[in-house]
Amino acid sequence: MSSSNLINNYLQLTSRFEQIGHLNNLLGIIHWDYSVNLPKKSAASRQQEITTLSSVIHKLLTCETTVNLITAAEQDTAVLDIWQQANFREMKRQFLHASCVSEELQARHCHTVTNCEFVWREARQNNDFNLLRPHLQQVVDVTKEIAEIKAEYFNMPKYDVLIDSYDPDSSSAEIKSVYAVLKQQLPKLLEKILAKQRQEKLLPITEPMSVPEQKMLGKKIMEIMGFDFTRGRLDESTHPFCGGTADDVRLTTRYEENNFLSGLLGVIHETGHGLYELNLPLEYRNQPVGKAKGMAFHESQSLIMEMQAAKSREFTEFLAKILRDELGLRGTEYSGTNIYQLLTLVKPDFIRVDADEVTYPLHVIMRFELEEAFIEGDLTVDDLPMLWNQKMQEYLGIIPSSYQEGCLQDIHWPWGAFGYFPSYTNGAIIAAQLMAKAKEVYPDIPSALQKGDFSSLNLFLTQNLRQYGSLKTSKALLQDATGYDTIQPEIFMQYLTNKYL
Amino acid sequence: MSSSNLINNYLQLTSRFEQIGHLNNLLGIIHWDYSVNLPKKSAASRQQEITTLSSVIHKLLTCETTVNLITAAEQDTAVLDIWQQANFREMKRQFLHASCVSEELQARHCHTVTNCEFVWREARQNNDFNLLRPHLQQVVDVTKEIAEIKAEYFNMPKYDVLIDSYDPDSSSAEIKSVYAVLKQQLPKLLEKILAKQRQEKLLPITEPMSVPEQKMLGKKIMEIMGFDFTRGRLDESTHPFCGGTADDVRLTTRYEENNFLSGLLGVIHETGHGLYELNLPLEYRNQPVGKAKGMAFHESQSLIMEMQAAKSREFTEFLAKILRDELGLRGTEYSGTNIYQLLTLVKPDFIRVDADEVTYPLHVIMRFELEEAFIEGDLTVDDLPMLWNQKMQEYLGIIPSSYQEGCLQDIHWPWGAFGYFPSYTNGAIIAAQLMAKAKEVYPDIPSALQKGDFSSLNLFLTQNLRQYGSLKTSKALLQDATGYDTIQPEIFMQYLTNKYL
């Protein structure tokens, strides 16, 4: 029997997953539209529609035909090439996660989170925690229900199965050991940096920049970074994100007239995500193996651009030149040195997405501890505001004066994304590991960034990470790209120390 | 046995069609996105994705479960109320149309038209008919293939089954008898109007209006017309349309800085469509009976707003006031009288969507004759440019000097919409019938329009047409709303004569 006969079951599976991929891509565009365009009173209908399409996808993924094909294909994996084998592994992973969840539970989960996310927008805008409270509790309850079933099936802690769905092969035990290092070393470093920065003179930028100018600037920087506008867009939303599909990458940011650097850094961050998506393996674009390898790696791609590349002395020189040449901004406050100081200013503050890279992990650690308590313990939404403020005081020494600045700021929990937050700090550490390695391989990276040339950095990232999709295990991908098979908090701490002290 | 048991099959059908309705709504948003937002190189992927979702819908509509439910529910129709009976009639109609088309043919059709529409955009922009030619021929071929199968099943002429899918209960024979009246009377009327208008003095508007100002003006007029922006939007696209869903109505227009009236009339036209969608029966929103009653009625709703309401002496007085008060436009060229003259200027011209209401039917008649020749005869795409120009000369006395002004102007054929064009003129005639009746019932309509008050007109249209969805047959709907059960070209001719002579 020829191998083409042998892999027939596998090929039938790929055509099924191709369909699932198409439908998931449409959901990606619909979600983007939901955040960017949706008229206020259209939300309820759209939620039902999204739930229906999610159910169709869930059914395709878990129905008897799929079960039979997976069972049959399992016999033939020896004749598959390495991409096909990895694809089968990822198919099975998706199948097992999905088949733990009944059709009814899947639909209920989808409806609950879609609704809660919409309520969150109004609650956040009006600083109204009570509006969100019952909806968020429903999200916690349905998330726990799913976590319990999966925990039993996979024989893992409940919170770990949630982490696993964003960041395969990660675990709360590993994360805690990383956080132990950060919790021990970060506060001391923070103190030293604050003391040092108190000595430095910093010129604030007081002139507003119009939104059209900010858009123009953002798009220019995206092009310089290598973003392909024939396969993607930049728009606006309350919470910046990278959505859409790998062939139609939809980035968003938000603009404040009095703080153009914030919107611009948002653009740079999301462009990092977008470049990962745009450079995934074309041939497997709609197959599980063609997808990004989890959210920690995804965040490493946004953070290497935002924190490592953009917030460097070299790039800020280039940015100052753009501001001068394109927008006529010639004041001393727009000098490369001053912009570098503004972008690397460390200050414990309330909003995670605007946080500097030194205090950012502390925002993540407190969220990690809260969500673990939601899922493993009996923390309820009623207790959230109080605990939030306690932890802010404990880790950052400040207490929010509003819900907007506190527990209403993030979209993640309303959207049901429990277990996502650790990816940010894992991603920041991976980014530090990647940049260290990239500079070894391409020593011209810093001088290139000073000329607005991202080609060596992009080449390194595509060669070593983006192009592999989900081919490798997380360990192997990290090992091959950075020389370490685990997350190295010491490298991250060393990077921060060198940069800030 | 209680009636609730009896209607169990029907209720199961409704839940199936509710799902289909949800998925069709998502396709509506995806199509809107395709026309408004799509990055150039994302088209190929999106076409595959749209084809997959269309196939899923087609399968839900034609699978064995649906067949069995329809057969079973057929026995119980006597116990259904009139809405349920009409819903079952429409379900069966959709089912029969869909089940004529195999899964393979449906997917091929969907892919062919989605691709051709995208090619058309580039071809139109570059005046490149050769680019479109092979793609359009594929669309003609697959459309004929479907028409042949349906013609045999429904025992109707091929072109008639296509008309039927846009405008139920209409036929090419009926349309031809209407066109016979128009072809006899319109040319004479046109000559008289042109002679009369040559005597009139007309001040051209030479000052450009910026796109942001045009957007503001358009949204203001939409609000005045009763459009609910909490359930819809206005955006831009090459070809103005009304898309999205009944709960999330997405209108588009296009702006020319040197001709704001064109973009504004586009907005008013599409708002007429939008108001139909927004006022369909809420309870049946996702069921077949809750949908608009075909495209002739749909066009009647856009044309009653554009031609009957907006191009009236009363409304143009109001518009002049808005231009003066909101935009400071005080020149004589912005007087109500002059704007009325500009909006009712009759001039044989190349572009259908910009045509006046006197020459418009001639544009439609030539397209009707061409598409009938495509479907029933052996007209090929190669012969289209020559025949197009011949007919333009025959009916309008002018010959286009480019493909853009000629056979590349419309999206319909690239999109596979053969049989749609007659709806425009049927709609224009129905609009004249509706307005005559509306003024009988609410004699204050003209004086209200002079104050920018659309409430009586909206009330009449919702009470007599919009709220019924597809409850009635086309004949009954027309009879109850206008007092005639057929389309009356004489009423339309009388309206034109009164207005223009």
mmCIF file of C-alpha atoms in Angstrom, chain A residues 54-369:
data_model
loop_
_atom_site.group_PDB
_atom_site.id
_atom_site.type_symbol
_atom_site.label_atom_id
_atom_site.label_comp_id
_atom_site.label_asym_id
_atom_site.label_seq_id
_atom_site.Cartn_x
_atom_site.Cartn_y
_atom_site.Cartn_z
ATOM 1 C CA SER A 54 -19.162 29.028 17.413
ATOM 2 C CA SER A 55 -21.553 26.113 17.894
ATOM 3 C CA VAL A 56 -21.216 25.155 14.242
ATOM 4 C CA ILE A 57 -17.429 25.142 14.624
ATOM 5 C CA HIS A 58 -17.628 23.198 17.880
ATOM 6 C CA LYS A 59 -19.843 20.619 16.229
ATOM 7 C CA LEU A 60 -17.488 20.232 13.244
ATOM 8 C CA LEU A 61 -14.620 19.763 15.692
ATOM 9 C CA THR A 62 -16.286 17.199 17.937
ATOM 10 C CA CYS A 63 -18.747 15.280 15.744
ATOM 11 C CA GLU A 64 -18.538 11.560 15.107
ATOM 12 C CA THR A 65 -16.878 11.979 11.692
ATOM 13 C CA THR A 66 -14.000 13.841 13.315
ATOM 14 C CA VAL A 67 -13.700 11.278 16.103
ATOM 15 C CA ASN A 68 -13.536 8.454 13.551
ATOM 16 C CA LEU A 69 -11.003 10.238 11.383
ATOM 17 C CA ILE A 70 -8.771 10.979 14.346
ATOM 18 C CA THR A 71 -8.917 7.384 15.530
ATOM 19 C CA ALA A 72 -8.132 6.112 12.032
ATOM 20 C CA ALA A 73 -5.364 8.661 11.344
ATOM 21 C CA GLU A 74 -3.693 7.761 14.644
ATOM 22 C CA GLN A 75 -2.645 4.430 13.087
ATOM 23 C CA ASP A 76 -0.836 6.114 10.214
ATOM 24 C CA THR A 77 1.183 8.837 11.900
ATOM 25 C CA ALA A 78 4.460 7.024 11.176
ATOM 26 C CA VAL A 79 4.197 7.779 7.453
ATOM 27 C CA LEU A 80 3.487 11.493 7.927
ATOM 28 C CA ASP A 81 6.234 14.088 7.486
ATOM 29 C CA ILE A 82 7.186 16.238 10.491
ATOM 30 C CA TRP A 83 4.782 19.055 9.579
ATOM 31 C CA GLN A 84 1.938 16.595 9.187
ATOM 32 C CA GLN A 85 2.805 14.871 12.453
ATOM 33 C CA ALA A 86 2.845 18.175 14.289
ATOM 34 C CA ASN A 87 -0.397 19.144 12.585
ATOM 35 C CA PHE A 88 -1.997 15.905 13.752
ATOM 36 C CA ARG A 89 -0.738 16.539 17.299
ATOM 37 C CA GLU A 90 -2.322 20.037 17.244
ATOM 38 C CA MET A 91 -5.553 18.747 15.705
ATOM 39 C CA LYS A 92 -5.839 16.210 18.458
ATOM 40 C CA ARG A 93 -5.091 18.839 21.067
ATOM 41 C CA GLN A 94 -7.872 21.083 19.739
ATOM 42 C CA PHE A 95 -10.204 18.119 19.481
ATOM 43 C CA LEU A 96 -9.563 16.989 23.069
ATOM 44 C CA HIS A 97 -10.045 20.494 24.483
ATOM 45 C CA ALA A 98 -13.283 20.911 22.530
ATOM 46 C CA SER A 99 -14.714 17.492 23.219
ATOM 47 C CA CYS A 100 -14.498 18.041 26.977
ATOM 48 C CA VAL A 101 -17.147 20.725 26.542
ATOM 49 C CA SER A 102 -20.719 19.766 25.656
ATOM 50 C CA GLU A 103 -22.555 21.630 22.929
ATOM 51 C CA GLU A 104 -24.790 23.285 25.509
ATOM 52 C CA LEU A 105 -21.891 24.368 27.719
ATOM 53 C CA GLN A 106 -19.921 25.665 24.756
ATOM 54 C CA ALA A 107 -22.865 27.791 23.579
ATOM 55 C CA ARG A 108 -23.525 29.057 27.114
ATOM 56 C CA HIS A 109 -19.862 29.979 27.567
ATOM 57 C CA CYS A 110 -19.729 31.786 24.233
ATOM 58 C CA HIS A 111 -22.916 33.731 24.924
ATOM 59 C CA THR A 112 -21.873 34.620 28.479
ATOM 60 C CA VAL A 113 -18.480 36.045 27.552
ATOM 61 C CA THR A 114 -19.680 37.874 24.441
ATOM 62 C CA ASN A 115 -22.402 39.542 26.465
ATOM 63 C CA CYS A 116 -20.151 40.329 29.427
ATOM 64 C CA GLU A 117 -17.526 41.918 27.209
ATOM 65 C CA PHE A 118 -20.126 44.284 25.801
ATOM 66 C CA VAL A 119 -21.423 45.190 29.274
ATOM 67 C CA TRP A 120 -17.815 45.768 30.368
ATOM 68 C CA ARG A 121 -17.428 48.555 27.803
ATOM 69 C CA GLU A 122 -20.303 50.504 29.298
ATOM 70 C CA ALA A 123 -19.296 49.674 32.873
ATOM 71 C CA ARG A 124 -15.749 50.846 32.232
ATOM 72 C CA GLN A 125 -16.879 54.036 30.536
ATOM 73 C CA ASN A 126 -19.231 54.870 33.419
ATOM 74 C CA ASN A 127 -16.967 53.578 36.202
ATOM 75 C CA ASP A 128 -19.881 51.342 37.190
ATOM 76 C CA PHE A 129 -18.628 48.126 38.790
ATOM 77 C CA ASN A 130 -22.134 47.107 39.874
ATOM 78 C CA LEU A 131 -23.243 46.934 36.268
ATOM 79 C CA LEU A 132 -20.499 44.428 35.486
ATOM 80 C CA ARG A 133 -20.687 42.434 38.738
ATOM 81 C CA PRO A 134 -23.409 39.824 37.936
ATOM 82 C CA HIS A 135 -22.183 39.323 34.367
ATOM 83 C CA LEU A 136 -18.591 38.820 35.436
ATOM 84 C CA GLN A 137 -19.691 36.334 38.107
ATOM 85 C CA GLN A 138 -21.471 34.357 35.381
ATOM 86 C CA VAL A 139 -18.246 34.325 33.381
ATOM 87 C CA VAL A 140 -16.275 33.100 36.406
ATOM 88 C CA ASP A 141 -18.862 30.381 37.037
ATOM 89 C CA VAL A 142 -18.988 29.057 33.494
ATOM 90 C CA THR A 143 -15.175 29.226 33.209
ATOM 91 C CA LYS A 144 -14.820 27.182 36.401
ATOM 92 C CA GLU A 145 -17.363 24.687 35.122
ATOM 93 C CA ILE A 146 -15.274 24.147 31.994
ATOM 94 C CA ALA A 147 -11.994 24.118 33.955
ATOM 95 C CA GLU A 148 -13.316 21.435 36.296
ATOM 96 C CA ILE A 149 -14.280 19.103 33.462
ATOM 97 C CA LYS A 150 -10.997 19.584 31.633
ATOM 98 C CA ALA A 151 -8.961 19.292 34.851
ATOM 99 C CA GLU A 152 -10.462 15.876 35.472
ATOM 100 C CA TYR A 153 -9.949 14.760 31.874
ATOM 101 C CA PHE A 154 -6.361 15.998 31.536
ATOM 102 C CA ASN A 155 -5.512 15.232 35.171
ATOM 103 C CA MET A 156 -4.164 18.730 35.783
ATOM 104 C CA PRO A 157 -5.019 21.546 38.196
ATOM 105 C CA LYS A 158 -8.048 23.602 37.070
ATOM 106 C CA TYR A 159 -6.116 26.829 36.595
ATOM 107 C CA ASP A 160 -3.414 24.973 34.666
ATOM 108 C CA VAL A 161 -5.829 23.726 32.002
ATOM 109 C CA LEU A 162 -6.824 27.348 31.406
ATOM 110 C CA ILE A 163 -3.188 28.460 31.131
ATOM 111 C CA ASP A 164 -2.591 25.532 28.803
ATOM 112 C CA SER A 165 -5.244 26.727 26.370
ATOM 113 C CA TYR A 166 -3.296 29.984 25.842
ATOM 114 C CA ASP A 167 0.222 28.767 26.396
ATOM 115 C CA PRO A 168 0.750 25.061 25.733
ATOM 116 C CA ASP A 169 3.246 23.225 27.967
ATOM 117 C CA SER A 170 3.242 26.010 30.576
ATOM 118 C CA SER A 171 2.133 25.427 34.187
ATOM 119 C CA SER A 172 1.302 27.448 37.262
ATOM 120 C CA ALA A 173 4.195 25.778 39.132
ATOM 121 C CA GLU A 174 6.719 26.936 36.514
ATOM 122 C CA ILE A 175 5.184 30.414 36.458
ATOM 123 C CA LYS A 176 5.392 30.654 40.233
ATOM 124 C CA SER A 177 9.057 29.776 40.220
ATOM 125 C CA VAL A 178 9.668 32.542 37.658
ATOM 126 C CA TYR A 179 7.615 34.992 39.715
ATOM 127 C CA ALA A 180 9.562 34.044 42.835
ATOM 128 C CA VAL A 181 12.692 35.469 41.197
ATOM 129 C CA LEU A 182 10.871 38.581 40.018
ATOM 130 C CA LYS A 183 9.156 39.187 43.355
ATOM 131 C CA GLN A 184 12.495 38.950 45.117
ATOM 132 C CA GLN A 185 14.542 41.098 42.736
ATOM 133 C CA LEU A 186 12.146 43.560 41.077
ATOM 134 C CA PRO A 187 11.242 45.716 44.116
ATOM 135 C CA LYS A 188 14.921 46.372 44.894
ATOM 136 C CA LEU A 189 15.685 47.189 41.279
ATOM 137 C CA LEU A 190 12.612 49.414 41.081
ATOM 138 C CA GLU A 191 13.778 51.388 44.118
ATOM 139 C CA LYS A 192 17.224 51.962 42.599
ATOM 140 C CA ILE A 193 15.776 53.001 39.230
ATOM 141 C CA LEU A 194 13.369 55.443 40.857
ATOM 142 C CA ALA A 195 16.214 56.964 42.841
ATOM 143 C CA LYS A 196 18.347 57.291 39.693
ATOM 144 C CA GLN A 197 15.538 58.755 37.585
ATOM 145 C CA ARG A 198 14.728 61.373 40.251
ATOM 146 C CA GLN A 199 18.105 62.909 39.365
ATOM 147 C CA GLU A 200 17.351 63.130 35.658
ATOM 148 C CA LYS A 201 15.827 66.117 33.900
ATOM 149 C CA LEU A 202 12.890 65.301 31.672
ATOM 150 C CA LEU A 203 11.029 67.667 29.353
ATOM 151 C CA PRO A 204 7.323 66.849 29.114
ATOM 152 C CA ILE A 205 5.621 67.068 25.710
ATOM 153 C CA THR A 206 2.791 69.538 26.190
ATOM 154 C CA GLU A 207 1.696 70.195 22.621
ATOM 155 C CA PRO A 208 -1.260 68.016 21.561
ATOM 156 C CA MET A 209 -1.049 65.991 18.350
ATOM 157 C CA SER A 210 -4.230 65.643 16.267
ATOM 158 C CA VAL A 211 -5.665 62.171 15.709
ATOM 159 C CA PRO A 212 -5.161 62.306 11.895
ATOM 160 C CA GLU A 213 -1.482 63.170 12.459
ATOM 161 C CA GLN A 214 -1.146 60.317 14.946
ATOM 162 C CA LYS A 215 -2.719 57.912 12.442
ATOM 163 C CA MET A 216 -0.346 59.034 9.717
ATOM 164 C CA LEU A 217 2.625 58.632 12.064
ATOM 165 C CA GLY A 218 1.441 55.205 13.233
ATOM 166 C CA LYS A 219 1.010 53.913 9.687
ATOM 167 C CA LYS A 220 4.417 55.244 8.686
ATOM 168 C CA ILE A 221 6.114 53.433 11.572
ATOM 169 C CA MET A 222 4.165 50.250 10.782
ATOM 170 C CA GLU A 223 5.457 50.348 7.219
ATOM 171 C CA ILE A 224 8.987 50.898 8.459
ATOM 172 C CA MET A 225 8.591 47.892 10.747
ATOM 173 C CA GLY A 226 7.601 45.773 7.743
ATOM 174 C CA PHE A 227 3.837 45.598 8.143
ATOM 175 C CA ASP A 228 2.136 44.758 4.843
ATOM 176 C CA PHE A 229 -0.929 46.987 4.390
ATOM 177 C CA THR A 230 -2.076 44.903 1.442
ATOM 178 C CA ARG A 231 -2.786 42.172 4.011
ATOM 179 C CA GLY A 232 -3.902 44.195 7.015
ATOM 180 C CA ARG A 233 -5.304 47.402 8.504
ATOM 181 C CA LEU A 234 -4.992 49.786 11.437
ATOM 182 C CA ASP A 235 -8.171 51.010 13.175
ATOM 183 C CA GLU A 236 -9.353 52.276 16.552
ATOM 184 C CA SER A 237 -10.907 50.517 19.543
ATOM 185 C CA THR A 238 -11.249 50.990 23.294
ATOM 186 C CA HIS A 239 -8.738 48.232 24.001
ATOM 187 C CA PRO A 240 -5.892 47.914 21.458
ATOM 188 C CA PHE A 241 -5.624 44.448 19.957
ATOM 189 C CA CYS A 242 -4.373 42.420 17.014
ATOM 190 C CA GLY A 243 -7.219 40.427 15.457
ATOM 191 C CA GLY A 244 -8.582 39.322 12.110
ATOM 192 C CA THR A 245 -6.781 36.513 10.310
ATOM 193 C CA ALA A 246 -3.223 35.716 9.252
ATOM 194 C CA ASP A 247 -4.071 36.929 5.739
ATOM 195 C CA ASP A 248 -6.026 39.968 6.937
ATOM 196 C CA VAL A 249 -4.412 41.251 10.103
ATOM 197 C CA ARG A 250 -6.530 43.844 11.875
ATOM 198 C CA LEU A 251 -4.640 45.979 14.378
ATOM 199 C CA THR A 252 -6.223 48.594 16.591
ATOM 200 C CA THR A 253 -4.975 51.283 18.908
ATOM 201 C CA ARG A 254 -6.478 54.220 20.788
ATOM 202 C CA TYR A 255 -5.463 57.851 20.521
ATOM 203 C CA GLU A 256 -5.090 60.540 23.172
ATOM 204 C CA GLU A 257 -4.386 63.993 21.761
ATOM 205 C CA ASN A 258 -2.227 64.841 24.756
ATOM 206 C CA ASN A 259 -0.171 61.673 24.691
ATOM 207 C CA PHE A 260 0.727 60.566 21.187
ATOM 208 C CA LEU A 261 3.502 58.319 22.497
ATOM 209 C CA SER A 262 0.921 56.078 24.176
ATOM 210 C CA GLY A 263 -1.054 55.474 20.965
ATOM 211 C CA LEU A 264 2.166 55.045 18.981
ATOM 212 C CA LEU A 265 3.578 52.468 21.399
ATOM 213 C CA GLY A 266 0.225 50.673 21.141
ATOM 214 C CA VAL A 267 0.661 50.588 17.365
ATOM 215 C CA ILE A 268 4.226 49.274 17.663
ATOM 216 C CA HIS A 269 3.155 46.598 20.148
ATOM 217 C CA GLU A 270 0.291 45.357 17.977
ATOM 218 C CA THR A 271 2.509 45.490 14.880
ATOM 219 C CA GLY A 272 4.790 42.985 16.608
ATOM 220 C CA HIS A 273 1.802 40.637 16.926
ATOM 221 C CA GLY A 274 0.811 41.384 13.344
ATOM 222 C CA LEU A 275 4.245 40.539 11.962
ATOM 223 C CA TYR A 276 4.072 37.151 13.692
ATOM 224 C CA GLU A 277 0.720 36.444 12.011
ATOM 225 C CA LEU A 278 1.860 37.702 8.594
ATOM 226 C CA ASN A 279 4.952 35.489 8.657
ATOM 227 C CA LEU A 280 3.387 32.218 9.770
ATOM 228 C CA PRO A 281 3.933 29.304 7.337
ATOM 229 C CA LEU A 282 1.804 30.135 4.307
ATOM 230 C CA GLU A 283 1.188 26.562 3.278
ATOM 231 C CA TYR A 284 -0.395 25.619 6.610
ATOM 232 C CA ARG A 285 -2.191 28.952 7.107
ATOM 233 C CA ASN A 286 -5.576 27.390 7.933
ATOM 234 C CA GLN A 287 -4.308 24.270 9.676
ATOM 235 C CA PRO A 288 -3.633 24.002 13.426
ATOM 236 C CA VAL A 289 0.124 23.611 12.845
ATOM 237 C CA GLY A 290 0.152 26.895 10.926
ATOM 238 C CA LYS A 291 -1.052 28.898 13.909
ATOM 239 C CA ALA A 292 1.115 30.855 16.344
ATOM 240 C CA LYS A 293 2.648 28.780 19.153
ATOM 241 C CA GLY A 294 0.596 30.114 22.046
ATOM 242 C CA MET A 295 0.220 33.538 23.566
ATOM 243 C CA ALA A 296 3.533 33.757 25.466
ATOM 244 C CA PHE A 297 5.394 33.536 22.158
ATOM 245 C CA HIS A 298 2.853 35.942 20.659
ATOM 246 C CA GLU A 299 3.483 38.469 23.401
ATOM 247 C CA SER A 300 7.217 37.984 22.960
ATOM 248 C CA GLN A 301 6.750 39.247 19.391
ATOM 249 C CA SER A 302 4.847 42.370 20.436
ATOM 250 C CA LEU A 303 7.139 43.088 23.368
ATOM 251 C CA ILE A 304 10.377 42.628 21.462
ATOM 252 C CA MET A 305 9.123 45.396 19.178
ATOM 253 C CA GLU A 306 7.678 47.644 21.867
ATOM 254 C CA MET A 307 10.141 47.213 24.727
ATOM 255 C CA GLN A 308 13.359 45.961 23.157
ATOM 256 C CA ALA A 309 13.350 47.679 19.757
ATOM 257 C CA ALA A 310 11.238 50.838 20.115
ATOM 258 C CA LYS A 311 12.309 51.768 23.624
ATOM 259 C CA SER A 312 15.986 51.695 22.660
ATOM 260 C CA ARG A 313 18.362 54.664 22.390
ATOM 261 C CA GLU A 314 18.869 53.807 18.727
ATOM 262 C CA PHE A 315 15.244 53.721 17.673
ATOM 263 C CA THR A 316 14.311 56.842 19.631
ATOM 264 C CA GLU A 317 16.986 58.716 17.655
ATOM 265 C CA PHE A 318 15.279 57.559 14.495
ATOM 266 C CA LEU A 319 11.831 58.462 15.838
ATOM 267 C CA ALA A 320 13.034 61.966 16.709
ATOM 268 C CA LYS A 321 14.198 62.346 13.122
ATOM 269 C CA ILE A 322 10.781 61.283 11.780
ATOM 270 C CA LEU A 323 9.009 63.717 14.107
ATOM 271 C CA ARG A 324 11.305 66.497 12.940
ATOM 272 C CA ASP A 325 11.236 65.715 9.207
ATOM 273 C CA GLU A 326 7.634 64.633 8.788
ATOM 274 C CA LEU A 327 5.805 66.657 11.430
ATOM 275 C CA GLY A 328 8.143 69.595 11.899
ATOM 276 C CA LEU A 329 8.548 68.933 15.629
ATOM 277 C CA ARG A 330 11.858 70.585 16.489
ATOM 278 C CA GLY A 331 11.583 71.449 20.201
ATOM 279 C CA THR A 332 14.163 70.032 22.647
ATOM 280 C CA GLU A 333 11.390 67.885 24.123
ATOM 281 C CA TYR A 334 11.350 65.973 20.809
ATOM 282 C CA SER A 335 15.073 65.157 20.882
ATOM 283 C CA GLY A 336 16.020 61.481 20.759
ATOM 284 C CA THR A 337 17.501 61.637 24.236
ATOM 285 C CA ASN A 338 14.401 63.193 25.758
ATOM 286 C CA ILE A 339 12.026 60.796 23.985
ATOM 287 C CA TYR A 340 14.167 57.900 25.201
ATOM 288 C CA GLN A 341 13.869 59.222 28.740
ATOM 289 C CA LEU A 342 10.098 59.669 28.367
ATOM 290 C CA LEU A 343 9.681 56.157 27.007
ATOM 291 C CA THR A 344 11.838 54.575 29.690
ATOM 292 C CA LEU A 345 10.405 56.566 32.551
ATOM 293 C CA VAL A 346 9.603 54.154 35.356
ATOM 294 C CA LYS A 347 6.647 55.014 37.555
ATOM 295 C CA PRO A 348 4.306 52.761 39.495
ATOM 296 C CA ASP A 349 0.936 53.537 37.964
ATOM 297 C CA PHE A 350 -2.590 52.145 37.713
ATOM 298 C CA ILE A 351 -3.070 51.107 34.100
ATOM 299 C CA ARG A 352 -1.313 47.918 33.006
ATOM 300 C CA VAL A 353 -1.232 48.632 29.282
ATOM 301 C CA ASP A 354 0.503 51.962 29.913
ATOM 302 C CA ALA A 355 2.928 50.507 32.456
ATOM 303 C CA ASP A 356 6.695 50.646 31.978
ATOM 304 C CA GLU A 357 8.511 47.347 31.538
ATOM 305 C CA VAL A 358 9.901 47.362 35.091
ATOM 306 C CA THR A 359 6.577 47.585 36.937
ATOM 307 C CA TYR A 360 4.597 45.647 34.285
ATOM 308 C CA PRO A 361 5.401 42.202 35.745
ATOM 309 C CA LEU A 362 3.981 43.340 39.081
ATOM 310 C CA HIS A 363 0.654 44.109 37.375
ATOM 311 C CA VAL A 364 0.718 40.617 35.904
ATOM 312 C CA ILE A 365 1.693 38.880 39.133
ATOM 313 C CA MET A 366 -1.236 40.383 41.044
ATOM 314 C CA ARG A 367 -3.662 39.369 38.264
ATOM 315 C CA PHE A 368 -2.178 35.871 38.229
ATOM 316 C CA GLU A 369 -2.774 35.550 41.953
#
